[in-house]
């Protein structure tokens, strides 16, 4: 990917910057993006560990039409996948790259929209006891989906929002209006609930991250201490997580425009973002 970035930067054959206020300019830019995205896919297929597992055949044309028809709307990207598939890790890397390149991107964790279950945890003494007594933490009913949908509609239309913050420390506390998220040109939302019910309808690009059960289990156990869990309790919880993933998250795979390898090299992932930045800012 570095070779593509260098080739783009050193090329004397650059496109004239389109006039985005004109439909013809947006059509030209959409065609340009289609060409470059196909170039990325062709490069990726030759890699030892490709990032792109699958892409829908009509994705590029559909996204291009959206850019042409409604240029004022923010570009909304939803990222989902089963627990410990790599969503948060990829988004952390994305945040680093965004900061380095000063990109107009906002990143939201949909896990902040878990319901406040602090009273239930107090009733059952611990989070693990609550789960053991049948509370379905990954169910769509366990999220503030109406609030999530409402907030995403607002930010997609240019309104800054204040989102809740769910404390992943075993207390089950959700703090309302705790985190300010500015409405930037691109909004990335990650979490299993991004594709639940009508929330998925907000997104222009739907991404599913896929990783083997074996690697997900290892990651899940490794992060147990960060979530105030013992390894023993985490092992018990893993059986629930795996089944909940099959029930609630895997159906989202068929909704995805792009399926990404959750075990891909993060440096390479950053290079793809850098390349996209380069091609969208490298006009005459």
mmCIF file with all atom_site columns, N, CA and C in Angstrom, residues 1-11 14 29 32-33 36 40 101 103 270-284:
data_model
loop_
_atom_site.group_PDB
_atom_site.id
_atom_site.type_symbol
_atom_site.label_atom_id
_atom_site.label_alt_id
_atom_site.label_comp_id
_atom_site.label_asym_id
_atom_site.label_entity_id
_atom_site.label_seq_id
_atom_site.pdbx_PDB_ins_code
_atom_site.Cartn_x
_atom_site.Cartn_y
_atom_site.Cartn_z
_atom_site.occupancy
_atom_site.B_iso_or_equiv
_atom_site.pdbx_formal_charge
_atom_site.auth_seq_id
_atom_site.auth_comp_id
_atom_site.auth_asym_id
_atom_site.auth_atom_id
_atom_site.pdbx_PDB_model_num
ATOM 1   N N  . UNK A 1 1   ? 0.830   -1.211 0.000   1.00 0.00 ? 1   UNK A N  1
ATOM 2   C CA . UNK A 1 1   ? 0.000   0.000  0.000   1.00 0.00 ? 1   UNK A CA 1
ATOM 3   C C  . UNK A 1 1   ? 0.863   1.260  0.000   1.00 0.00 ? 1   UNK A C  1
ATOM 4   N N  . UNK A 1 2   ? 2.030   1.195  0.630   1.00 0.00 ? 2   UNK A N  1
ATOM 5   C CA . UNK A 1 2   ? 2.954   2.335  0.621   1.00 0.00 ? 2   UNK A CA 1
ATOM 6   C C  . UNK A 1 2   ? 3.311   2.712  -0.817  1.00 0.00 ? 2   UNK A C  1
ATOM 7   N N  . UNK A 1 3   ? 3.498   1.690  -1.668  1.00 0.00 ? 3   UNK A N  1
ATOM 8   C CA . UNK A 1 3   ? 3.854   1.961  -3.064  1.00 0.00 ? 3   UNK A CA 1
ATOM 9   C C  . UNK A 1 3   ? 2.731   2.719  -3.774  1.00 0.00 ? 3   UNK A C  1
ATOM 10  N N  . UNK A 1 4   ? 1.477   2.395  -3.461  1.00 0.00 ? 4   UNK A N  1
ATOM 11  C CA . UNK A 1 4   ? 0.358   3.113  -4.064  1.00 0.00 ? 4   UNK A CA 1
ATOM 12  C C  . UNK A 1 4   ? 0.309   4.561  -3.595  1.00 0.00 ? 4   UNK A C  1
ATOM 13  N N  . UNK A 1 5   ? 0.575   4.774  -2.303  1.00 0.00 ? 5   UNK A N  1
ATOM 14  C CA . UNK A 1 5   ? 0.573   6.127  -1.756  1.00 0.00 ? 5   UNK A CA 1
ATOM 15  C C  . UNK A 1 5   ? 1.677   6.961  -2.411  1.00 0.00 ? 5   UNK A C  1
ATOM 16  N N  . UNK A 1 6   ? 2.875   6.365  -2.516  1.00 0.00 ? 6   UNK A N  1
ATOM 17  C CA . UNK A 1 6   ? 3.999   7.084  -3.131  1.00 0.00 ? 6   UNK A CA 1
ATOM 18  C C  . UNK A 1 6   ? 3.715   7.385  -4.602  1.00 0.00 ? 6   UNK A C  1
ATOM 19  N N  . UNK A 1 7   ? 3.128   6.411  -5.295  1.00 0.00 ? 7   UNK A N  1
ATOM 20  C CA . UNK A 1 7   ? 2.806   6.600  -6.708  1.00 0.00 ? 7   UNK A CA 1
ATOM 21  C C  . UNK A 1 7   ? 1.804   7.742  -6.873  1.00 0.00 ? 7   UNK A C  1
ATOM 22  N N  . UNK A 1 8   ? 0.814   7.792  -5.987  1.00 0.00 ? 8   UNK A N  1
ATOM 23  C CA . UNK A 1 8   ? -0.205  8.845  -6.055  1.00 0.00 ? 8   UNK A CA 1
ATOM 24  C C  . UNK A 1 8   ? 0.420   10.216 -5.789  1.00 0.00 ? 8   UNK A C  1
ATOM 25  N N  . UNK A 1 9   ? 1.277   10.284 -4.780  1.00 0.00 ? 9   UNK A N  1
ATOM 26  C CA . UNK A 1 9   ? 1.907   11.569 -4.417  1.00 0.00 ? 9   UNK A CA 1
ATOM 27  C C  . UNK A 1 9   ? 2.871   12.066 -5.488  1.00 0.00 ? 9   UNK A C  1
ATOM 28  N N  . UNK A 1 10  ? 3.542   11.138 -6.175  1.00 0.00 ? 10  UNK A N  1
ATOM 29  C CA . UNK A 1 10  ? 4.564   11.519 -7.157  1.00 0.00 ? 10  UNK A CA 1
ATOM 30  C C  . UNK A 1 10  ? 4.039   11.662 -8.580  1.00 0.00 ? 10  UNK A C  1
ATOM 31  N N  . UNK A 1 11  ? 2.762   11.317 -8.755  1.00 0.00 ? 11  UNK A N  1
ATOM 32  C CA . UNK A 1 11  ? 2.196   11.360 -10.104 1.00 0.00 ? 11  UNK A CA 1
ATOM 33  C C  . UNK A 1 11  ? 1.985   12.803 -10.569 1.00 0.00 ? 11  UNK A C  1
ATOM 34  N N  . UNK A 1 14  ? -2.642  14.331 -12.433 1.00 0.00 ? 14  UNK A N  1
ATOM 35  C CA . UNK A 1 14  ? -3.650  14.516 -11.396 1.00 0.00 ? 14  UNK A CA 1
ATOM 36  C C  . UNK A 1 14  ? -4.961  15.019 -11.987 1.00 0.00 ? 14  UNK A C  1
ATOM 37  N N  . UNK A 1 29  ? -16.485 12.971 -9.254  1.00 0.00 ? 29  UNK A N  1
ATOM 38  C CA . UNK A 1 29  ? -15.809 12.525 -8.037  1.00 0.00 ? 29  UNK A CA 1
ATOM 39  C C  . UNK A 1 29  ? -16.218 11.094 -7.678  1.00 0.00 ? 29  UNK A C  1
ATOM 40  N N  . UNK A 1 32  ? -14.398 8.771  -9.876  1.00 0.00 ? 32  UNK A N  1
ATOM 41  C CA . UNK A 1 32  ? -12.999 8.744  -9.414  1.00 0.00 ? 32  UNK A CA 1
ATOM 42  C C  . UNK A 1 32  ? -12.855 7.804  -8.213  1.00 0.00 ? 32  UNK A C  1
ATOM 43  N N  . UNK A 1 33  ? -13.759 7.912  -7.248  1.00 0.00 ? 33  UNK A N  1
ATOM 44  C CA . UNK A 1 33  ? -13.696 7.058  -6.063  1.00 0.00 ? 33  UNK A CA 1
ATOM 45  C C  . UNK A 1 33  ? -13.906 5.592  -6.427  1.00 0.00 ? 33  UNK A C  1
ATOM 46  N N  . UNK A 1 36  ? -10.655 4.248  -7.777  1.00 0.00 ? 36  UNK A N  1
ATOM 47  C CA . UNK A 1 36  ? -9.632  4.081  -6.747  1.00 0.00 ? 36  UNK A CA 1
ATOM 48  C C  . UNK A 1 36  ? -9.961  2.935  -5.794  1.00 0.00 ? 36  UNK A C  1
ATOM 49  N N  . UNK A 1 40  ? -7.778  -0.384 -4.767  1.00 0.00 ? 40  UNK A N  1
ATOM 50  C CA . UNK A 1 40  ? -7.476  -0.866 -3.420  1.00 0.00 ? 40  UNK A CA 1
ATOM 51  C C  . UNK A 1 40  ? -7.790  -2.358 -3.310  1.00 0.00 ? 40  UNK A C  1
ATOM 52  N N  . UNK A 1 101 ? -3.466  12.388 10.646  1.00 0.00 ? 101 UNK A N  1
ATOM 53  C CA . UNK A 1 101 ? -3.773  13.021 9.359   1.00 0.00 ? 101 UNK A CA 1
ATOM 54  C C  . UNK A 1 101 ? -4.745  14.187 9.488   1.00 0.00 ? 101 UNK A C  1
ATOM 55  N N  . UNK A 1 103 ? -8.015  14.128 10.034  1.00 0.00 ? 103 UNK A N  1
ATOM 56  C CA . UNK A 1 103 ? -9.150  13.836 9.169   1.00 0.00 ? 103 UNK A CA 1
ATOM 57  C C  . UNK A 1 103 ? -10.458 14.317 9.802   1.00 0.00 ? 103 UNK A C  1
ATOM 58  N N  . UNK A 1 270 ? -4.012  1.086  8.587   1.00 0.00 ? 270 UNK A N  1
ATOM 59  C CA . UNK A 1 270 ? -3.753  2.531  8.630   1.00 0.00 ? 270 UNK A CA 1
ATOM 60  C C  . UNK A 1 270 ? -3.296  3.051  7.267   1.00 0.00 ? 270 UNK A C  1
ATOM 61  N N  . UNK A 1 271 ? -2.527  2.243  6.571   1.00 0.00 ? 271 UNK A N  1
ATOM 62  C CA . UNK A 1 271 ? -2.044  2.652  5.252   1.00 0.00 ? 271 UNK A CA 1
ATOM 63  C C  . UNK A 1 271 ? -3.203  2.799  4.257   1.00 0.00 ? 271 UNK A C  1
ATOM 64  N N  . UNK A 1 272 ? -4.215  1.934  4.388   1.00 0.00 ? 272 UNK A N  1
ATOM 65  C CA . UNK A 1 272 ? -5.387  2.056  3.520   1.00 0.00 ? 272 UNK A CA 1
ATOM 66  C C  . UNK A 1 272 ? -6.110  3.375  3.797   1.00 0.00 ? 272 UNK A C  1
ATOM 67  N N  . UNK A 1 273 ? -6.246  3.720  5.090   1.00 0.00 ? 273 UNK A N  1
ATOM 68  C CA . UNK A 1 273 ? -6.866  5.009  5.439   1.00 0.00 ? 273 UNK A CA 1
ATOM 69  C C  . UNK A 1 273 ? -6.036  6.159  4.886   1.00 0.00 ? 273 UNK A C  1
ATOM 70  N N  . UNK A 1 274 ? -4.715  6.043  5.002   1.00 0.00 ? 274 UNK A N  1
ATOM 71  C CA . UNK A 1 274 ? -3.840  7.092  4.482   1.00 0.00 ? 274 UNK A CA 1
ATOM 72  C C  . UNK A 1 274 ? -3.984  7.224  2.965   1.00 0.00 ? 274 UNK A C  1
ATOM 73  N N  . UNK A 1 275 ? -4.129  6.090  2.292   1.00 0.00 ? 275 UNK A N  1
ATOM 74  C CA . UNK A 1 275 ? -4.285  6.124  0.839   1.00 0.00 ? 275 UNK A CA 1
ATOM 75  C C  . UNK A 1 275 ? -5.607  6.802  0.454   1.00 0.00 ? 275 UNK A C  1
ATOM 76  N N  . UNK A 1 276 ? -6.679  6.471  1.185   1.00 0.00 ? 276 UNK A N  1
ATOM 77  C CA . UNK A 1 276 ? -7.968  7.105  0.921   1.00 0.00 ? 276 UNK A CA 1
ATOM 78  C C  . UNK A 1 276 ? -7.865  8.608  1.151   1.00 0.00 ? 276 UNK A C  1
ATOM 79  N N  . UNK A 1 277 ? -7.169  8.995  2.212   1.00 0.00 ? 277 UNK A N  1
ATOM 80  C CA . UNK A 1 277 ? -6.928  10.422 2.469   1.00 0.00 ? 277 UNK A CA 1
ATOM 81  C C  . UNK A 1 277 ? -6.179  11.057 1.304   1.00 0.00 ? 277 UNK A C  1
ATOM 82  N N  . UNK A 1 278 ? -5.153  10.365 0.815   1.00 0.00 ? 278 UNK A N  1
ATOM 83  C CA . UNK A 1 278 ? -4.325  10.897 -0.277  1.00 0.00 ? 278 UNK A CA 1
ATOM 84  C C  . UNK A 1 278 ? -5.136  11.091 -1.544  1.00 0.00 ? 278 UNK A C  1
ATOM 85  N N  . UNK A 1 279 ? -5.927  10.087 -1.919  1.00 0.00 ? 279 UNK A N  1
ATOM 86  C CA . UNK A 1 279 ? -6.656  10.192 -3.195  1.00 0.00 ? 279 UNK A CA 1
ATOM 87  C C  . UNK A 1 279 ? -7.782  11.217 -3.142  1.00 0.00 ? 279 UNK A C  1
ATOM 88  N N  . UNK A 1 280 ? -8.285  11.507 -1.933  1.00 0.00 ? 280 UNK A N  1
ATOM 89  C CA . UNK A 1 280 ? -9.382  12.475 -1.830  1.00 0.00 ? 280 UNK A CA 1
ATOM 90  C C  . UNK A 1 280 ? -8.875  13.901 -1.603  1.00 0.00 ? 280 UNK A C  1
ATOM 91  N N  . UNK A 1 281 ? -7.562  14.068 -1.511  1.00 0.00 ? 281 UNK A N  1
ATOM 92  C CA . UNK A 1 281 ? -6.993  15.402 -1.300  1.00 0.00 ? 281 UNK A CA 1
ATOM 93  C C  . UNK A 1 281 ? -5.858  15.721 -2.268  1.00 0.00 ? 281 UNK A C  1
ATOM 94  N N  . UNK A 1 282 ? -5.739  14.909 -3.313  1.00 0.00 ? 282 UNK A N  1
ATOM 95  C CA . UNK A 1 282 ? -4.573  15.039 -4.193  1.00 0.00 ? 282 UNK A CA 1
ATOM 96  C C  . UNK A 1 282 ? -4.972  15.482 -5.601  1.00 0.00 ? 282 UNK A C  1
ATOM 97  N N  . UNK A 1 283 ? -5.714  16.591 -5.658  1.00 0.00 ? 283 UNK A N  1
ATOM 98  C CA . UNK A 1 283 ? -6.145  17.121 -6.946  1.00 0.00 ? 283 UNK A CA 1
ATOM 99  C C  . UNK A 1 283 ? -5.270  18.294 -7.353  1.00 0.00 ? 283 UNK A C  1
ATOM 100 N N  . UNK A 1 284 ? -5.342  18.633 -8.622  1.00 0.00 ? 284 UNK A N  1
ATOM 101 C CA . UNK A 1 284 ? -4.667  19.851 -9.105  1.00 0.00 ? 284 UNK A CA 1
ATOM 102 C C  . UNK A 1 284 ? -5.406  21.075 -8.581  1.00 0.00 ? 284 UNK A C  1
#
